[in-house]
XYZ file of C-alpha atoms in Angstrom:
134
model
C 0.075 -0.099 -0.054
C 1.311 3.374 -0.855
C 1.811 6.274 1.519
C -1.048 8.097 -0.220
C -3.457 5.301 0.189
C -2.619 4.696 3.923
C -2.921 8.438 4.533
C -6.421 8.390 2.664
C -7.588 5.402 4.614
C -6.480 6.830 8.022
C -8.191 10.188 7.265
C -11.483 8.285 6.472
C -11.262 6.327 9.730
C -10.126 9.408 11.610
C -13.187 11.498 10.263
C -15.660 8.623 11.182
C -14.155 8.182 14.595
C -14.403 11.894 15.178
C -17.989 11.858 14.199
C -18.716 9.186 16.865
C -16.526 9.868 19.831
C -17.173 12.372 22.294
C -15.790 16.028 22.172
C -13.364 15.282 25.084
C -11.773 12.477 23.360
C -11.459 14.629 20.000
C -9.696 17.350 22.220
C -7.306 14.616 23.630
C -6.545 13.194 19.971
C -5.823 16.670 18.785
C -3.766 17.669 21.886
C -5.849 20.352 23.120
C -6.134 18.546 26.518
C -3.709 15.960 27.776
C -4.301 12.273 27.155
C -3.380 9.738 29.869
C -2.109 6.311 29.186
C -5.535 4.822 30.330
C -7.126 7.134 27.690
C -4.871 5.894 25.027
C -5.677 2.239 26.023
C -9.293 2.819 25.832
C -9.304 4.851 22.590
C -6.865 2.194 21.073
C -9.259 -0.659 22.200
C -12.317 1.071 20.568
C -10.486 1.555 17.407
C -9.229 -2.207 17.448
C -12.838 -3.340 17.845
C -14.231 -0.952 15.364
C -11.582 -2.338 12.860
C -9.981 0.939 12.392
C -6.376 -0.282 11.707
C -5.243 2.703 9.887
C -6.279 5.200 12.280
C -5.171 3.024 15.354
C -1.745 2.925 13.695
C -1.632 6.703 13.202
C -2.571 6.759 16.902
C 0.306 4.597 17.668
C 2.576 7.137 15.807
C 1.081 10.118 17.242
C 1.526 8.981 20.872
C 4.825 6.964 20.563
C 5.382 7.020 24.346
C 1.926 5.293 25.218
C 2.429 2.967 22.275
C 5.918 1.997 23.560
C 4.268 1.433 27.188
C 1.361 -0.366 25.741
C 3.668 -2.916 23.928
C 5.763 -3.516 27.068
C 2.513 -4.078 28.886
C 1.330 -6.537 26.571
C 4.625 -8.349 26.642
C 4.438 -8.621 30.280
C 0.973 -9.879 30.142
C 1.944 -12.676 27.581
C 4.689 -13.573 30.125
C 2.187 -13.747 33.057
C -0.419 -15.706 31.082
C 2.151 -18.405 30.344
C 2.069 -19.159 34.023
C -1.434 -17.829 34.939
C -3.771 -18.548 32.164
C -6.833 -17.118 34.054
C -4.985 -13.766 34.383
C -7.183 -11.692 32.165
C -10.345 -13.178 33.572
C -9.350 -12.700 37.238
C -8.100 -9.123 36.598
C -11.588 -8.345 34.818
C -9.911 -7.187 31.744
C -13.061 -8.516 29.460
C -15.299 -6.245 31.932
C -13.206 -3.115 31.392
C -13.255 -3.663 27.542
C -16.953 -4.218 27.708
C -17.443 -1.021 29.698
C -15.373 1.103 27.376
C -17.019 -0.318 24.544
C -20.492 0.361 25.937
C -19.893 3.828 27.111
C -18.333 4.560 23.652
C -21.660 3.438 21.982
C -23.744 5.189 24.812
C -22.397 8.573 24.009
C -22.964 8.365 20.204
C -25.353 11.255 19.581
C -26.791 9.812 16.377
C -29.207 6.963 17.264
C -28.950 5.129 14.042
C -25.108 5.128 14.355
C -25.235 4.123 17.905
C -27.201 1.143 16.729
C -24.840 0.438 14.009
C -21.981 0.453 16.406
C -23.595 -1.542 19.114
C -24.317 -4.141 16.475
C -20.682 -4.033 15.022
C -19.257 -4.236 18.642
C -22.002 -6.929 19.582
C -22.453 -5.340 22.742
C -26.269 -5.850 22.585
C -25.808 -9.512 22.709
C -26.526 -10.945 26.427
C -24.878 -13.906 27.933
C -25.541 -14.692 31.702
C -27.440 -11.245 31.912
C -24.334 -9.192 30.707
C -23.328 -7.870 27.227
C -20.824 -10.052 25.297
C -17.677 -8.504 24.002
C -16.969 -9.528 20.366
């Protein structure tokens, strides 16, 4: 893929994400208010689950210190999982992701887009009384 095509796809995903995310997240993404590492993880998670790979890659380039910290964290998690397979379950990572995705959908102003995102993220599927993560 050429740089031009990458930039074009990134811009399309960015525009769509900006139309969906809250104003506070937009301000964090454009650097008008500080972004925390947890914000970066949450936004990265949403982008991943929305299949916005180009914009997620751009976000990693935009915040290299957070990207590096995330990579170190994931490497550490992989090491932990080798000896403690229930680590994610016991530490409620799935619940955190479910909350992030649900909150993202809940704040979308356009109700038809909210429905589309809920369907895409499968957060309306219920299992044991709780939404299921894709």
